[in-house]
XYZ file of C-alpha atoms in Angstrom:
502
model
C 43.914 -32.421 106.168
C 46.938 -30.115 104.860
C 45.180 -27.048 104.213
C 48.486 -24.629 103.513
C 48.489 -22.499 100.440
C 50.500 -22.705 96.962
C 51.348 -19.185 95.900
C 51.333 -19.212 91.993
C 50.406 -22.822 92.114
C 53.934 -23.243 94.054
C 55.844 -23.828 97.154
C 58.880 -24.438 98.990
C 61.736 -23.733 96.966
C 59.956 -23.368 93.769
C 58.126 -20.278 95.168
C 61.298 -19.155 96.609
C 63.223 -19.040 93.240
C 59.872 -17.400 92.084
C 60.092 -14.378 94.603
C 63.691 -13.882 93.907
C 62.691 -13.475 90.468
C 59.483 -12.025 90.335
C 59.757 -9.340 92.796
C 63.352 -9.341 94.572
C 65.605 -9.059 91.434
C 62.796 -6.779 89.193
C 62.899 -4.427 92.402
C 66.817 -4.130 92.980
C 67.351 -3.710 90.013
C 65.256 -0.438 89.197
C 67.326 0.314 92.472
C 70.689 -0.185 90.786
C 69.543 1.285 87.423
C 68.166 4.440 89.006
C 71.435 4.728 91.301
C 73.531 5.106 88.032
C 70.926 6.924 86.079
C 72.579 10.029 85.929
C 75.775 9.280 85.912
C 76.129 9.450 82.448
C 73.716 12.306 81.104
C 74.755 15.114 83.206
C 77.296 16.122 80.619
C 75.186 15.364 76.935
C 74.759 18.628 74.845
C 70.945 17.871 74.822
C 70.902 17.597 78.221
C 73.099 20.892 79.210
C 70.957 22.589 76.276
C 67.256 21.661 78.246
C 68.913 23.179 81.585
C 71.656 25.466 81.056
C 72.006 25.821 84.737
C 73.165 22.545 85.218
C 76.097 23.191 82.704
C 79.770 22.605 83.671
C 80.470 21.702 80.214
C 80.605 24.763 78.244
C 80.435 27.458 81.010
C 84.010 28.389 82.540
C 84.812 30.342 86.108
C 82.460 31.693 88.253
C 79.380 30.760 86.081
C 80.789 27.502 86.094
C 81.349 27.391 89.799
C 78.170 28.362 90.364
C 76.624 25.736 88.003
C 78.683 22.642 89.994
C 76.997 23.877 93.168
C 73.883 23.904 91.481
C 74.407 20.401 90.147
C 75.698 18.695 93.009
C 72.503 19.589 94.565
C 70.180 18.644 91.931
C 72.152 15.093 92.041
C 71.980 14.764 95.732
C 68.612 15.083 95.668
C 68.085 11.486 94.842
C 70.384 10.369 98.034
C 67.846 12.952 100.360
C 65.131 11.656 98.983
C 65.939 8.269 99.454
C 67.384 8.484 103.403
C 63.861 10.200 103.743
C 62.051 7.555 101.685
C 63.991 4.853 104.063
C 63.140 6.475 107.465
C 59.257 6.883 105.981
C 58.661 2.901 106.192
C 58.817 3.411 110.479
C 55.789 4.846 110.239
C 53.730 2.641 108.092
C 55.555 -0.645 107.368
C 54.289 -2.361 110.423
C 50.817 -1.467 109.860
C 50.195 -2.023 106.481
C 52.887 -5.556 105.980
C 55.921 -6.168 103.850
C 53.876 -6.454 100.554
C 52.367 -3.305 101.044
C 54.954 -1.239 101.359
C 56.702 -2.216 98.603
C 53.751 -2.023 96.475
C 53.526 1.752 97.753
C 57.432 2.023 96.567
C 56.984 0.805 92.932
C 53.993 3.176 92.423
C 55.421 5.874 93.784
C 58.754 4.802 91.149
C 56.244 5.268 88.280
C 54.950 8.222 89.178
C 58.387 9.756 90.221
C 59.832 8.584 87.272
C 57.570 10.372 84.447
C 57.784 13.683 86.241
C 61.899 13.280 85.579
C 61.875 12.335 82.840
C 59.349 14.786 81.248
C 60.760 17.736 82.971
C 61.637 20.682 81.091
C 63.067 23.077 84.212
C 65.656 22.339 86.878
C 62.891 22.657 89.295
C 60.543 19.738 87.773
C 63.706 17.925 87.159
C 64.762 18.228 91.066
C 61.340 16.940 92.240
C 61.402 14.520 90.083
C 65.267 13.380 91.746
C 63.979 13.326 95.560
C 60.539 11.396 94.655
C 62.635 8.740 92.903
C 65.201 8.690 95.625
C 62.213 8.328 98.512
C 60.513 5.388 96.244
C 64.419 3.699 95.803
C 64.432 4.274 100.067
C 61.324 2.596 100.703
C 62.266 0.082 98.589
C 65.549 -0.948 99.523
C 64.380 -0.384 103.318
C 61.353 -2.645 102.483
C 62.292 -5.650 100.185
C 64.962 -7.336 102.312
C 62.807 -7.239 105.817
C 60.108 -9.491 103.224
C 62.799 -11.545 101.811
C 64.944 -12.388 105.228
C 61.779 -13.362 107.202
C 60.485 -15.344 104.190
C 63.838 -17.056 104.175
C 65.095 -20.630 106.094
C 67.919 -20.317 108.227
C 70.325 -22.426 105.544
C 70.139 -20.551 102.374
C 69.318 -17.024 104.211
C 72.379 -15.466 103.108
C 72.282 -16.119 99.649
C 69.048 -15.568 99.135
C 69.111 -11.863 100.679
C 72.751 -11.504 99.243
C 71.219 -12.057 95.585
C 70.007 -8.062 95.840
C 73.720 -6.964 95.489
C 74.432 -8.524 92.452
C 70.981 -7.262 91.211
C 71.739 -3.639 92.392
C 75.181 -3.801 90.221
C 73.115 -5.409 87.312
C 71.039 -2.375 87.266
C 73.649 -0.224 87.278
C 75.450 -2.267 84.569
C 72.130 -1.450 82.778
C 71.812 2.009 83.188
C 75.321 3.071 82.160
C 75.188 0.637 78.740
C 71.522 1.935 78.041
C 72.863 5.651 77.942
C 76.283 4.846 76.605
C 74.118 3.059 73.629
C 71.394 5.909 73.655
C 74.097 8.745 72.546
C 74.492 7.372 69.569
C 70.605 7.025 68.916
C 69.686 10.281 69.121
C 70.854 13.592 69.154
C 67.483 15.254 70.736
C 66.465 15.223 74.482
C 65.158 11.535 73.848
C 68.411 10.631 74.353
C 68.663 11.454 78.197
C 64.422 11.269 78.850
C 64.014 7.461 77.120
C 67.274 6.085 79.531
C 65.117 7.792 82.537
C 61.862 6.705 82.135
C 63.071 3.253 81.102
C 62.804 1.228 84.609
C 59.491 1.898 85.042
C 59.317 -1.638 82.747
C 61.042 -3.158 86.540
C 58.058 -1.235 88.715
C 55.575 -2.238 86.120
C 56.625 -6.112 86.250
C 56.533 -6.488 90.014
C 53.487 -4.787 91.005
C 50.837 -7.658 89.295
C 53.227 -10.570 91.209
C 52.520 -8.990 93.978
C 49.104 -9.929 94.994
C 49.824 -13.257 94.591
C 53.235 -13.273 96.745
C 52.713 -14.709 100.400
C 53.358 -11.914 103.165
C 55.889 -12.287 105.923
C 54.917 -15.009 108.041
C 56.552 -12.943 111.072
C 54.413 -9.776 110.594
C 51.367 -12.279 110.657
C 52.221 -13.612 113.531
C 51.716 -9.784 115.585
C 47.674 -11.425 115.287
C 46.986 -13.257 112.405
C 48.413 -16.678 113.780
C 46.529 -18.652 111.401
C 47.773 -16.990 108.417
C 50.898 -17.263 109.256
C 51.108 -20.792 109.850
C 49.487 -21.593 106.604
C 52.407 -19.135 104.872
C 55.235 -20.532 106.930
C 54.007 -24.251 105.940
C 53.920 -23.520 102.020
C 57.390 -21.383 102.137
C 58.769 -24.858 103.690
C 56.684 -27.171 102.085
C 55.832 -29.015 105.050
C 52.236 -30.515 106.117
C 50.188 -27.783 108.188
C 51.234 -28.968 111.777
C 54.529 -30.707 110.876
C 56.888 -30.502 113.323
C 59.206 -28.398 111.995
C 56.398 -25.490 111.520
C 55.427 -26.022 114.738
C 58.532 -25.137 115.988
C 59.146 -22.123 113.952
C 55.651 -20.722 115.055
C 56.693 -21.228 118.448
C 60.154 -19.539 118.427
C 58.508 -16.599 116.162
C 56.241 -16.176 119.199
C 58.294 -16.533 122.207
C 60.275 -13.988 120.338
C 57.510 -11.561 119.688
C 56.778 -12.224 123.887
C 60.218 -11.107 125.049
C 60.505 -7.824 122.443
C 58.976 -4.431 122.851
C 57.795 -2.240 120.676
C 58.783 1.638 121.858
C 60.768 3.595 118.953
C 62.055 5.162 121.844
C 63.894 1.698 123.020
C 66.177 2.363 119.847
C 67.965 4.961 122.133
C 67.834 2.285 125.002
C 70.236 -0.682 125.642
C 67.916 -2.651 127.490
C 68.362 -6.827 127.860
C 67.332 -6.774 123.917
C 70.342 -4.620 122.874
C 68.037 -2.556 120.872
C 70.853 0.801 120.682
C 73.498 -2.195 119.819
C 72.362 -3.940 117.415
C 71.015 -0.405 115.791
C 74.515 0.671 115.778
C 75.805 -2.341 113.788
C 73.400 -2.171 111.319
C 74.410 1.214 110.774
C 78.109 0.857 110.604
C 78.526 -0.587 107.057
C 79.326 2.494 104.383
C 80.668 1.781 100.645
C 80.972 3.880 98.140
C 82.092 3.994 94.614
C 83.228 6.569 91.943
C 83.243 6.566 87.834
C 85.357 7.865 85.630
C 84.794 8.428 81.360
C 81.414 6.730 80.406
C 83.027 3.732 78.928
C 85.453 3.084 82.144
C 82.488 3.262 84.126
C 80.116 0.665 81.763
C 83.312 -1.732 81.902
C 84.209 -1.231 85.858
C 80.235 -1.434 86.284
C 79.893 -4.970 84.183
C 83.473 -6.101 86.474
C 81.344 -5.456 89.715
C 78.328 -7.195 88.674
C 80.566 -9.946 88.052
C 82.022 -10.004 90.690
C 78.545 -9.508 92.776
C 78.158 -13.746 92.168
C 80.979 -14.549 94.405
C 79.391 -13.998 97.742
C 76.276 -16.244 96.735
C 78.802 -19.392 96.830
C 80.411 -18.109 100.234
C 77.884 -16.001 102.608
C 76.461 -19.309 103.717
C 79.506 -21.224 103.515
C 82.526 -19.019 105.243
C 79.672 -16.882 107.115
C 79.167 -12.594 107.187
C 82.155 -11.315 109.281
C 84.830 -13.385 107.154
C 83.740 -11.634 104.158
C 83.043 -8.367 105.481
C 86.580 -8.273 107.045
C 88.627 -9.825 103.514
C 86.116 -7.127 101.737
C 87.691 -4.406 103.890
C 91.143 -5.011 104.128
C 91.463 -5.456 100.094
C 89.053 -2.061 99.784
C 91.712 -0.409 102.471
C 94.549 -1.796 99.999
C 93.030 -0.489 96.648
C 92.356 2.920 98.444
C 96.164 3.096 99.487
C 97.269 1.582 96.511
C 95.225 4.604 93.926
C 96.394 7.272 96.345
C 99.922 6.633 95.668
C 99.754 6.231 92.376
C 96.880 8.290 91.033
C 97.729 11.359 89.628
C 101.234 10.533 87.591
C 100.937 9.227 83.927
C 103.848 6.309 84.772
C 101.786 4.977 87.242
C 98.120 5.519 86.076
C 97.988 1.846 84.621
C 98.349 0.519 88.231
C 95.891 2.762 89.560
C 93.307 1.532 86.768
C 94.319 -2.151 87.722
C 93.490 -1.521 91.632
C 90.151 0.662 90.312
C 89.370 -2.983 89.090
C 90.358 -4.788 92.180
C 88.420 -1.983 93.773
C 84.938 -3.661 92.060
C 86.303 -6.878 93.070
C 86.654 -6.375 96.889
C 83.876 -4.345 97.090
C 80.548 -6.645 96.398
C 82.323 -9.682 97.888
C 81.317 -7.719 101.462
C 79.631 -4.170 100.942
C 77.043 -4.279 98.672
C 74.341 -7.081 98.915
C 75.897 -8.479 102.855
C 74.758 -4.648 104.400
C 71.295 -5.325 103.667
C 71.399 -8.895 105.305
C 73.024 -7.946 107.925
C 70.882 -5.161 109.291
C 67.626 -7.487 108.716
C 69.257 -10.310 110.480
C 70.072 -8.814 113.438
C 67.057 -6.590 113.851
C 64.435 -8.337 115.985
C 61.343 -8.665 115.253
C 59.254 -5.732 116.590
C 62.252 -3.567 115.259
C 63.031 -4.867 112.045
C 61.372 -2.129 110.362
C 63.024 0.317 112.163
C 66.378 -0.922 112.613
C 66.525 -1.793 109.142
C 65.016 1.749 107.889
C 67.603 3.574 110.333
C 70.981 1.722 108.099
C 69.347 2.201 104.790
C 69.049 5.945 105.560
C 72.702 5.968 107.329
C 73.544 4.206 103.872
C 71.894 6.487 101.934
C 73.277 9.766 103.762
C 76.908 8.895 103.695
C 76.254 8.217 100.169
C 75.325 11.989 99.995
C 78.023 12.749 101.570
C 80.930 11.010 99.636
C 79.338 12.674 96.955
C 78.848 16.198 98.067
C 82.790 16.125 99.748
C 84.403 13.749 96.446
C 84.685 16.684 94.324
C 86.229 19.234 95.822
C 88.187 16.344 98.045
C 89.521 15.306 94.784
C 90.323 18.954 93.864
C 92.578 20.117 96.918
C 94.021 16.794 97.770
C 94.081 15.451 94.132
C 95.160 11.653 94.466
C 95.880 11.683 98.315
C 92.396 12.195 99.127
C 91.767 8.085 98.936
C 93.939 7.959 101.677
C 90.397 8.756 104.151
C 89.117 5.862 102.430
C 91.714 3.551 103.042
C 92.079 4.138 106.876
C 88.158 3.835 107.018
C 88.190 0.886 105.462
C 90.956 -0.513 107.403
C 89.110 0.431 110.724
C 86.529 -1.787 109.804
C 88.349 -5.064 110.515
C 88.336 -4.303 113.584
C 85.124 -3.446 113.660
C 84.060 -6.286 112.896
C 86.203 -8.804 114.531
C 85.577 -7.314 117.974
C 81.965 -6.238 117.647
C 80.198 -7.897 115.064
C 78.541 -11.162 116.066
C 78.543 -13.762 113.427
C 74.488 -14.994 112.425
C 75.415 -17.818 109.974
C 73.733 -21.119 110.431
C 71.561 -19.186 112.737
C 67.573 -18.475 112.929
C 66.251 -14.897 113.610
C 64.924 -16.014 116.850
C 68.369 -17.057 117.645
C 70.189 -14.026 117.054
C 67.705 -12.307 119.495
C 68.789 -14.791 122.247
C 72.722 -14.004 121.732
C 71.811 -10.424 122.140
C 69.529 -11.096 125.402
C 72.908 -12.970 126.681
C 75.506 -10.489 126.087
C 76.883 -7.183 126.245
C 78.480 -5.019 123.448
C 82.178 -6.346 124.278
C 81.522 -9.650 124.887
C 78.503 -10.397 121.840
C 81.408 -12.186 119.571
C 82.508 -14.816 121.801
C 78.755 -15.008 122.852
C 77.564 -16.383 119.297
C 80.965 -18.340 119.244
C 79.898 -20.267 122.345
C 75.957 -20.656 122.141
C 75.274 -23.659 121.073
C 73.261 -24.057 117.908
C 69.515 -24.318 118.799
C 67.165 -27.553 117.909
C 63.302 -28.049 118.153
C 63.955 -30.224 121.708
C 65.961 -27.228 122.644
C 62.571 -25.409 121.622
C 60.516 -27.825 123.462
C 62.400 -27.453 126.764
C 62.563 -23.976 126.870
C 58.778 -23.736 126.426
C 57.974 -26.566 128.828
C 60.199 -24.337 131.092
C 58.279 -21.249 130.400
C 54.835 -23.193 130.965
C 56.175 -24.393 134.319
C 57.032 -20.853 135.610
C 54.009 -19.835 135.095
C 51.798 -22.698 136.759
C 53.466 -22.711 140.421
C 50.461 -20.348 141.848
C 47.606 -23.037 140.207
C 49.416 -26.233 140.994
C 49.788 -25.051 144.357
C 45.821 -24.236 144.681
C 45.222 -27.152 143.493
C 47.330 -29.298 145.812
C 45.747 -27.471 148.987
C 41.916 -27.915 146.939
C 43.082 -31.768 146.985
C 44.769 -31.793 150.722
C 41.295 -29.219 151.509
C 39.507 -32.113 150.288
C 41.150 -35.039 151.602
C 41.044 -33.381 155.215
C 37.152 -32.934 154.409
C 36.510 -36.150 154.400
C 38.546 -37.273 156.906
């Protein structure tokens, strides 16, 4: 008798659409709304006029100097905060499960949330920035470990790859809701009311929760039963079917061959744990805004352009679009910093600010958090995937601590560092970057177990595609290396007892 669980009286792909939307899309986007919070109240007279330290609108020289410094750090206390927030889930994430975490995320959201946006001095206002950036890190280090070993192996990529165009949906949010806000009041409830308003996202999720099914790969580290059940209703398969079998069986041949040290990280053992580490980490995007109503329109352009990947990550696979994605970033960046800065050819550099939005969600903004999680195995998912959120995170702090001044000495010529960067990555990825389309998780481990970091590409180009006989062999291979010792006591018991009664 089938004795698997429905989840919100559903399974299969029924409860899958219902995670994307109940908790996956809810969550990235307070993400992407509190990642363009700010952008546009740092300058509003109500908002200058509560903390007069953080002015650069009405100050001039050294008092104005001295207020940017001050402001840049206030700002880049979100980014801190959330590289810290990211790095926090190592210690907790594979104790407490997937759910958990991100249930500890969205509360702490709430709480971080009303102490920002009821603050009435820089320092409340600060603490308030880091606590929401630490709740955005756990978050964004949490919710796509859950969702990519939830997933099948078909539809993985668009599944995960459906937080990107949330994250730019949020942001598309955030910089309407102020834009619209400015002309609804003229008191401080025109900067606190934008703030406080994704706590409606945190608030959403957190019920759906408790009735979401955990990660049938954490359950498998000694709740094998549980996970079974959970791995039959995300399928929709009977109990014991054979293709739940199978998947229990690679999860835990998998689990058999990893490790679990943090200290492996910094090791490049036969799991490639420093490799694959180092490719999660090597994706970095960034963006920039100009006037509030450039930024709500270039903002909307992205999030349109954040559908286009859902049609292709599963058809034309992760390093195709992460390399097109590059080269037409490295093109946009060459493009503004020759013609940025002159009013004859400021039209062209607004047209490749557009293309910018185009390129840049097609590989950088949703396919960096599948990546990481797909190529993470399982004992150091968390980890792995914690380490490139925060490496995400910090260069984010950096592009914005360095953009200013950047922009200041080198005026238009500074996107030229952007453009080689992003030109460096093609090759990158073409040489180093093992392609995990088509594949399961389990696989990926076993292209990493067979290669080395030059030759991983053409390693995943070669191995063949596994299939449950594949699965079978390999475990009736296993279980025959480790019976020689008792079938060859028992052939001497039998020759022993032959010679006995002879």
């Amino acid at each position: 008798m089938d004795h698997s669980p429905k989840y919100l009286g559903m399974r299969g792909a029924r409860l899958k659409v219902a995670m994307v939307l109940l908790v996956v899309a809810p969550s990235f986007l307070l993400f992407g709304y509190n990642n363009g919070s700010t952008g546009g109240i740092l300058t509003l007279e109500s908002f200058v006029h509560q903390f007069p330290k953080l002015d650069t609108v009405n100050t001039k020289g050294s008092v104005k100097a001295h207020n940017s410094l001050v402001k840049g750090a206030v700002t880049a206390a979100y980014d801190l905060g959330a590289v810290f927030g990211s790095l926090s889930c190592i210690m907790y994430s594979d104790k407490i499960g997937r759910i958990r975490t991100i249930l500890a995320g969205l509360i702490l959201a709430i709480i971080a949330l009303a102490i920002e946006s009821s603050a009435y001095t820089v320092a409340q206002f600060t603490i308030g920035r880091v606590l929401v950036g630490w709740a955005i890190g756990t978050i964004s280090a949490s919710v796509p470990v859950w969702q990519t070993e939830c997933s099948t192996t078909k539809h993985r990529g668009a599944f995960v790859i459906l937080e990107g165009l949330c994250i730019s949906a949020g942001i598309t949010t955030s910089e309407w809701v102020t834009y619209a806000f400015t002309f609804a009041f003229s008191s401080s409830a025109e900067w606190r009311v934008p703030l406080v308003l994704p706590v409606v996202f945190a608030l959403f999720v957190m019920p759906f929760l408790f009735f979401m099914p955990e990660s049938p790969r954490w359950l498998c580290q000694g709740r094998l039963e549980e996970a079974r059940r959970t791995l039959a209703a995300l399928a929709d398969e009977d109990l014991y079917s054979l293709d739940v079998s199978a998947e229990m069986d690679r999860i835990q041949l998998s689990l058999e061959s990893s490790r679990g040290s943090l200290k492996l990280l910094l090791t490049n053992g036969k799991e490639r744990y420093l490799h694959r580490t180092i490719l999660a980490m090597t994706d970095l995007g960034f963006k920039a805004n100009k006037s509030r109503i450039l930024s709500c329109t270039l903002v909307t352009a992205q999030t349109c352009c954040s559908l286009i990947p859902l049609f292709t990550v599963d058809r034309f696979g992760r390093r195709k679009l992460l390399m097109f994605s590059a080269a037409g970033l490295a093109v946009c960046m060459a493009v503004m910093a020759g013609t940025g800065g002159s009013s004859t050819t400021a039209s062209a550099a607004v047209v490749f600010i557009y293309l910018y939005d185009f390129f840049y969600p097609i590989g950088f903004l949703g396919l960096t958090f599948l990546y990481a999680t797909e190529i993470a195995p399982i004992r150091m998912r968390v980890p792995i995937t914690a380490i490139a959120n925060a490496t995400q995170w910090l260069c984010q702090f950096v592009v914005g601590q360095i953009s200013p001044p950047g922009t200041t000495n080198l005026s238009n010529r500074y996107w030229i560092i952007f453009a080689v960067l992003n030109v460096s990555f093609v090759p990158i990825v073409f040489f180093f970057f093992p392609e995990t389309n088509g594949r399961s998780l389990e696989e990926i481990d076993h292209i990493f177990e067979n290669s080395h970091v030059f030759n991983v590409v053409s390693t995943a180009r070669k191995l063949p595609y596994q299939t449950n006989q594949d699965l079978e062999d390999m475990l009736h291979d296993k279980a025959g290396q480790e019976q020689p010792k008792h079938v060859e006591d028992t052939d001497t018991d039998k020759e022993g007892g032959k010679m006995s009664k002879a």
